[in-house]
mmCIF file of C-alpha atoms in Angstrom:
data_model
loop_
_atom_site.group_PDB
_atom_site.id
_atom_site.type_symbol
_atom_site.label_atom_id
_atom_site.label_comp_id
_atom_site.label_asym_id
_atom_site.label_seq_id
_atom_site.Cartn_x
_atom_site.Cartn_y
_atom_site.Cartn_z
ATOM 1 C CA UNK A 1 -94.737 76.734 -22.127
ATOM 2 C CA UNK A 2 -91.120 76.048 -21.119
ATOM 3 C CA UNK A 3 -89.969 74.593 -24.412
ATOM 4 C CA UNK A 4 -86.316 73.947 -25.151
ATOM 5 C CA UNK A 5 -85.079 73.277 -28.657
ATOM 6 C CA UNK A 6 -81.792 71.959 -29.970
ATOM 7 C CA UNK A 7 -80.258 72.350 -33.383
ATOM 8 C CA UNK A 8 -79.292 70.319 -35.224
ATOM 9 C CA UNK A 9 -81.130 67.205 -34.162
ATOM 10 C CA UNK A 10 -78.612 64.998 -35.937
ATOM 11 C CA UNK A 11 -75.194 65.769 -37.335
ATOM 12 C CA UNK A 12 -72.511 63.684 -39.029
ATOM 13 C CA UNK A 13 -69.022 65.113 -39.284
ATOM 14 C CA UNK A 14 -65.569 63.959 -40.248
ATOM 15 C CA UNK A 15 -62.876 63.316 -37.704
ATOM 16 C CA UNK A 16 -60.884 66.455 -36.923
ATOM 17 C CA UNK A 17 -63.642 68.927 -37.675
ATOM 18 C CA UNK A 18 -65.612 70.996 -35.155
ATOM 19 C CA UNK A 19 -69.341 70.885 -34.594
ATOM 20 C CA UNK A 20 -71.571 73.459 -32.918
ATOM 21 C CA UNK A 21 -74.812 72.498 -31.196
ATOM 22 C CA UNK A 22 -77.345 75.147 -30.190
ATOM 23 C CA UNK A 23 -79.724 75.016 -27.258
ATOM 24 C CA UNK A 24 -82.534 77.560 -27.112
ATOM 25 C CA UNK A 25 -85.265 78.275 -24.615
ATOM 26 C CA UNK A 26 -88.156 79.261 -26.865
ATOM 27 C CA UNK A 27 -90.688 80.858 -24.581
ATOM 28 C CA UNK A 28 -88.795 81.707 -21.421
ATOM 29 C CA UNK A 29 -85.486 83.045 -20.211
ATOM 30 C CA UNK A 30 -83.058 80.775 -18.424
ATOM 31 C CA UNK A 31 -80.132 81.961 -16.351
ATOM 32 C CA UNK A 32 -78.612 78.497 -16.285
ATOM 33 C CA UNK A 33 -78.280 75.833 -18.942
ATOM 34 C CA UNK A 34 -76.856 72.360 -18.545
ATOM 35 C CA UNK A 35 -75.201 70.075 -21.054
ATOM 36 C CA UNK A 36 -75.435 66.303 -20.760
ATOM 37 C CA UNK A 37 -74.023 63.409 -22.709
ATOM 38 C CA UNK A 38 -75.795 60.096 -23.124
ATOM 39 C CA UNK A 39 -74.155 56.979 -24.530
ATOM 40 C CA UNK A 40 -76.382 54.251 -25.971
ATOM 41 C CA UNK A 41 -78.424 52.505 -23.316
ATOM 42 C CA UNK A 42 -76.803 54.561 -20.563
ATOM 43 C CA UNK A 43 -77.803 57.405 -18.293
ATOM 44 C CA UNK A 44 -77.277 61.102 -18.738
ATOM 45 C CA UNK A 45 -73.915 62.352 -17.572
ATOM 46 C CA UNK A 46 -73.654 66.029 -16.764
ATOM 47 C CA UNK A 47 -70.838 67.644 -18.705
ATOM 48 C CA UNK A 48 -71.076 71.266 -17.660
ATOM 49 C CA UNK A 49 -73.209 74.015 -16.218
ATOM 50 C CA UNK A 50 -73.337 77.324 -18.019
ATOM 51 C CA UNK A 51 -74.561 80.575 -16.580
ATOM 52 C CA UNK A 52 -75.461 83.476 -18.807
ATOM 53 C CA UNK A 53 -72.572 85.860 -19.214
ATOM 54 C CA UNK A 54 -69.987 83.819 -17.349
ATOM 55 C CA UNK A 55 -67.660 80.883 -17.926
ATOM 56 C CA UNK A 56 -69.082 77.389 -17.797
ATOM 57 C CA UNK A 57 -68.364 75.055 -14.905
ATOM 58 C CA UNK A 58 -67.203 71.662 -16.138
ATOM 59 C CA UNK A 59 -67.635 68.349 -14.367
ATOM 60 C CA UNK A 60 -64.582 66.350 -13.453
ATOM 61 C CA UNK A 61 -63.115 64.531 -16.421
ATOM 62 C CA UNK A 62 -64.696 66.755 -19.074
ATOM 63 C CA UNK A 63 -62.146 68.571 -21.229
ATOM 64 C CA UNK A 64 -63.112 72.216 -21.333
ATOM 65 C CA UNK A 65 -60.879 72.898 -24.338
ATOM 66 C CA UNK A 66 -62.582 70.163 -26.301
ATOM 67 C CA UNK A 67 -66.158 70.985 -25.342
ATOM 68 C CA UNK A 68 -66.494 74.751 -25.614
ATOM 69 C CA UNK A 69 -69.619 76.175 -24.066
ATOM 70 C CA UNK A 70 -70.940 79.663 -24.624
ATOM 71 C CA UNK A 71 -74.015 81.133 -22.948
ATOM 72 C CA UNK A 72 -74.256 84.556 -24.490
ATOM 73 C CA UNK A 73 -77.899 85.288 -23.749
ATOM 74 C CA UNK A 74 -80.756 84.166 -21.536
ATOM 75 C CA UNK A 75 -82.198 82.078 -24.365
ATOM 76 C CA UNK A 76 -79.176 80.570 -26.085
ATOM 77 C CA UNK A 77 -76.306 78.311 -25.121
ATOM 78 C CA UNK A 78 -73.968 76.604 -27.561
ATOM 79 C CA UNK A 79 -71.747 73.546 -27.244
ATOM 80 C CA UNK A 80 -68.869 73.244 -29.705
ATOM 81 C CA UNK A 81 -67.114 69.925 -29.994
ATOM 82 C CA UNK A 82 -63.664 70.820 -31.277
ATOM 83 C CA UNK A 83 -61.509 68.453 -33.327
ATOM 84 C CA UNK A 84 -64.112 65.758 -33.033
ATOM 85 C CA UNK A 85 -63.114 62.095 -32.983
ATOM 86 C CA UNK A 86 -65.207 58.936 -33.282
ATOM 87 C CA UNK A 87 -65.226 58.517 -29.500
ATOM 88 C CA UNK A 88 -67.097 61.832 -29.257
ATOM 89 C CA UNK A 89 -70.033 60.256 -31.047
ATOM 90 C CA UNK A 90 -72.914 60.437 -28.618
ATOM 91 C CA UNK A 91 -76.281 61.965 -27.829
ATOM 92 C CA UNK A 92 -75.939 65.483 -26.403
ATOM 93 C CA UNK A 93 -78.816 66.907 -24.404
ATOM 94 C CA UNK A 94 -79.261 70.354 -22.925
ATOM 95 C CA UNK A 95 -81.596 71.577 -20.223
ATOM 96 C CA UNK A 96 -82.573 75.026 -19.023
ATOM 97 C CA UNK A 97 -83.275 76.126 -15.503
ATOM 98 C CA UNK A 98 -83.054 79.024 -13.095
ATOM 99 C CA UNK A 99 -85.845 80.762 -14.981
ATOM 100 C CA UNK A 100 -85.322 84.483 -14.936
ATOM 101 C CA UNK A 101 -88.160 86.160 -13.093
ATOM 102 C CA UNK A 102 -89.517 82.872 -11.734
ATOM 103 C CA UNK A 103 -88.528 80.499 -9.002
ATOM 104 C CA UNK A 104 -88.956 76.886 -9.870
ATOM 105 C CA UNK A 105 -87.068 73.707 -9.149
ATOM 106 C CA UNK A 106 -87.699 72.177 -12.520
ATOM 107 C CA UNK A 107 -85.352 72.023 -15.464
ATOM 108 C CA UNK A 108 -86.652 71.695 -19.004
ATOM 109 C CA UNK A 109 -84.888 69.350 -21.377
ATOM 110 C CA UNK A 110 -84.220 69.699 -25.065
ATOM 111 C CA UNK A 111 -84.834 66.835 -27.518
ATOM 112 C CA UNK A 112 -81.136 66.096 -27.901
ATOM 113 C CA UNK A 113 -78.602 66.121 -30.735
ATOM 114 C CA UNK A 114 -77.115 62.927 -32.079
ATOM 115 C CA UNK A 115 -73.503 63.425 -33.147
ATOM 116 C CA UNK A 116 -71.783 60.861 -35.325
ATOM 117 C CA UNK A 117 -68.103 61.344 -36.086
ATOM 118 C CA UNK A 118 -66.738 59.302 -38.977
ATOM 119 C CA UNK B 1 -70.424 62.622 -3.179
ATOM 120 C CA UNK B 2 -74.070 62.949 -4.079
ATOM 121 C CA UNK B 3 -75.444 59.964 -5.949
ATOM 122 C CA UNK B 4 -78.645 58.367 -7.137
ATOM 123 C CA UNK B 5 -79.053 54.592 -7.174
ATOM 124 C CA UNK B 6 -81.471 52.613 -9.244
ATOM 125 C CA UNK B 7 -81.025 49.019 -8.245
ATOM 126 C CA UNK B 8 -83.013 47.416 -11.030
ATOM 127 C CA UNK B 9 -81.187 47.623 -14.334
ATOM 128 C CA UNK B 10 -83.735 45.687 -16.361
ATOM 129 C CA UNK B 11 -87.244 44.752 -15.335
ATOM 130 C CA UNK B 12 -89.446 42.462 -17.407
ATOM 131 C CA UNK B 13 -93.159 42.289 -16.691
ATOM 132 C CA UNK B 14 -96.311 41.042 -18.311
ATOM 133 C CA UNK B 15 -99.125 43.409 -19.170
ATOM 134 C CA UNK B 16 -101.397 44.241 -16.219
ATOM 135 C CA UNK B 17 -98.690 43.418 -13.692
ATOM 136 C CA UNK B 18 -97.887 45.934 -10.987
ATOM 137 C CA UNK B 19 -94.662 47.909 -11.168
ATOM 138 C CA UNK B 20 -92.325 49.297 -8.588
ATOM 139 C CA UNK B 21 -88.929 50.750 -9.531
ATOM 140 C CA UNK B 22 -86.556 51.591 -6.733
ATOM 141 C CA UNK B 23 -84.635 54.834 -6.348
ATOM 142 C CA UNK B 24 -82.388 55.866 -3.476
ATOM 143 C CA UNK B 25 -80.296 58.978 -3.169
ATOM 144 C CA UNK B 26 -77.488 60.085 -0.949
ATOM 145 C CA UNK B 27 -77.905 63.674 0.163
ATOM 146 C CA UNK B 28 -78.830 64.891 3.595
ATOM 147 C CA UNK B 29 -80.320 68.249 2.771
ATOM 148 C CA UNK B 30 -83.393 69.459 0.952
ATOM 149 C CA UNK B 31 -83.893 67.688 -2.351
ATOM 150 C CA UNK B 32 -86.187 67.913 -5.296
ATOM 151 C CA UNK B 33 -86.963 64.574 -6.906
ATOM 152 C CA UNK B 34 -87.953 63.581 -10.408
ATOM 153 C CA UNK B 35 -88.765 60.577 -12.531
ATOM 154 C CA UNK B 36 -88.168 60.854 -16.255
ATOM 155 C CA UNK B 37 -89.081 58.408 -19.006
ATOM 156 C CA UNK B 38 -87.355 57.914 -22.328
ATOM 157 C CA UNK B 39 -89.301 55.906 -24.879
ATOM 158 C CA UNK B 40 -87.276 54.114 -27.578
ATOM 159 C CA UNK B 41 -85.789 56.664 -29.943
ATOM 160 C CA UNK B 42 -87.356 59.609 -28.148
ATOM 161 C CA UNK B 43 -86.185 62.318 -25.789
ATOM 162 C CA UNK B 44 -86.648 62.623 -22.062
ATOM 163 C CA UNK B 45 -90.100 63.334 -20.712
ATOM 164 C CA UNK B 46 -90.993 64.271 -17.151
ATOM 165 C CA UNK B 47 -93.233 61.673 -15.486
ATOM 166 C CA UNK B 48 -93.603 63.322 -12.104
ATOM 167 C CA UNK B 49 -91.815 65.485 -9.590
ATOM 168 C CA UNK B 50 -91.690 66.127 -5.859
ATOM 169 C CA UNK B 51 -90.732 69.463 -4.382
ATOM 170 C CA UNK B 52 -92.609 69.567 -1.067
ATOM 171 C CA UNK B 53 -95.935 68.710 0.545
ATOM 172 C CA UNK B 54 -97.721 65.385 0.136
ATOM 173 C CA UNK B 55 -95.009 62.719 -0.230
ATOM 174 C CA UNK B 56 -97.223 60.675 -2.539
ATOM 175 C CA UNK B 57 -96.969 62.255 -5.938
ATOM 176 C CA UNK B 58 -99.123 61.423 -8.909
ATOM 177 C CA UNK B 59 -97.798 61.862 -12.407
ATOM 178 C CA UNK B 60 -98.849 61.270 -15.961
ATOM 179 C CA UNK B 61 -99.971 57.962 -17.468
ATOM 180 C CA UNK B 62 -101.048 56.494 -14.133
ATOM 181 C CA UNK B 63 -97.622 56.630 -12.491
ATOM 182 C CA UNK B 64 -97.057 57.671 -8.911
ATOM 183 C CA UNK B 65 -94.083 57.884 -6.582
ATOM 184 C CA UNK B 66 -93.660 58.065 -2.843
ATOM 185 C CA UNK B 67 -91.002 60.112 -1.120
ATOM 186 C CA UNK B 68 -89.835 58.474 2.105
ATOM 187 C CA UNK B 69 -87.397 60.865 3.686
ATOM 188 C CA UNK B 70 -86.192 58.448 6.365
ATOM 189 C CA UNK B 71 -85.217 55.933 3.717
ATOM 190 C CA UNK B 72 -83.853 58.468 1.214
ATOM 191 C CA UNK B 73 -86.097 56.803 -1.340
ATOM 192 C CA UNK B 74 -88.418 57.878 -4.142
ATOM 193 C CA UNK B 75 -89.819 54.703 -5.674
ATOM 194 C CA UNK B 76 -91.943 54.760 -8.802
ATOM 195 C CA UNK B 77 -95.136 52.701 -8.978
ATOM 196 C CA UNK B 78 -97.878 51.823 -11.382
ATOM 197 C CA UNK B 79 -100.669 49.387 -10.471
ATOM 198 C CA UNK B 80 -101.124 47.916 -13.943
ATOM 199 C CA UNK B 81 -98.558 48.318 -16.705
ATOM 200 C CA UNK B 82 -99.225 48.382 -20.414
ATOM 201 C CA UNK B 83 -97.096 47.343 -23.361
ATOM 202 C CA UNK B 84 -96.681 51.030 -24.194
ATOM 203 C CA UNK B 85 -94.848 51.554 -20.903
ATOM 204 C CA UNK B 86 -91.807 49.850 -22.402
ATOM 205 C CA UNK B 87 -89.086 52.467 -21.961
ATOM 206 C CA UNK B 88 -86.065 53.562 -19.946
ATOM 207 C CA UNK B 89 -86.889 55.193 -16.613
ATOM 208 C CA UNK B 90 -84.556 57.595 -14.854
ATOM 209 C CA UNK B 91 -84.751 58.807 -11.291
ATOM 210 C CA UNK B 92 -83.139 62.200 -10.739
ATOM 211 C CA UNK B 93 -82.318 64.434 -7.805
ATOM 212 C CA UNK B 94 -81.804 68.166 -7.665
ATOM 213 C CA UNK B 95 -79.963 68.751 -4.394
ATOM 214 C CA UNK B 96 -80.512 72.454 -4.236
ATOM 215 C CA UNK B 97 -82.893 75.291 -3.825
ATOM 216 C CA UNK B 98 -83.480 76.192 -7.433
ATOM 217 C CA UNK B 99 -83.424 74.765 -10.914
ATOM 218 C CA UNK B 100 -80.064 76.453 -11.343
ATOM 219 C CA UNK B 101 -78.647 73.585 -9.307
ATOM 220 C CA UNK B 102 -77.507 70.583 -11.282
ATOM 221 C CA UNK B 103 -79.627 67.455 -11.547
ATOM 222 C CA UNK B 104 -78.036 64.117 -10.817
ATOM 223 C CA UNK B 105 -79.435 61.147 -12.710
ATOM 224 C CA UNK B 106 -79.566 57.532 -11.712
ATOM 225 C CA UNK B 107 -78.249 54.882 -14.067
ATOM 226 C CA UNK B 108 -81.723 54.118 -15.362
ATOM 227 C CA UNK B 109 -84.006 51.092 -15.374
ATOM 228 C CA UNK B 110 -85.028 49.481 -18.614
ATOM 229 C CA UNK B 111 -88.632 48.293 -18.452
ATOM 230 C CA UNK B 112 -89.771 45.662 -20.922
ATOM 231 C CA UNK B 113 -93.440 44.716 -21.043
ATOM 232 C CA UNK B 114 -94.496 41.427 -22.577
ATOM 233 C CA UNK B 115 -97.768 41.768 -24.483
#
């Protein structure tokens, strides 16, 4: 149980275009989803926290107009990288927590999406 | 600000050697503690976790960690490493009362095992 999927797993886009990444909790409902960014050989940096039905909370230094987050349901959150540039190339990872109907301290991580902007 | 420190950036060991990776956090309240592993080219996997109770926690693949509250530490140990343990290891802290609280990751420790 507690499986989180991400789609796509790998995407290449041209500079200036927008890319949408989906994060789904497959067998549970999550009130909160988190989006992380990981540069090569570095740690995970939290970008934002999204709660179902409300606006996302962004970490300091993360441009909310560039990284649009939508959490429309208890099983789906999306991250849209708008007007992508090569410096946005990275590994994006989501996690789901605050399981609806359960109380647990654990978050469940997705497999990540590798974005390459050319 | 809350932070997690992993002092060893890169550890190189021979097979069968014992392992201890350090992790310290700065937060005075109740914390939930995790160790994650990321094998080359793969996604994060949970090694073990501590929420409450026995401070010595056993995880998968022979790993264990000890929570020492007075030292704000949660060090990871394994008595005898294998080549397949080569990976990046991340300590993480959830300074809250539910999984709806954000997790803060340490900078990671790269473990290289010589066959």
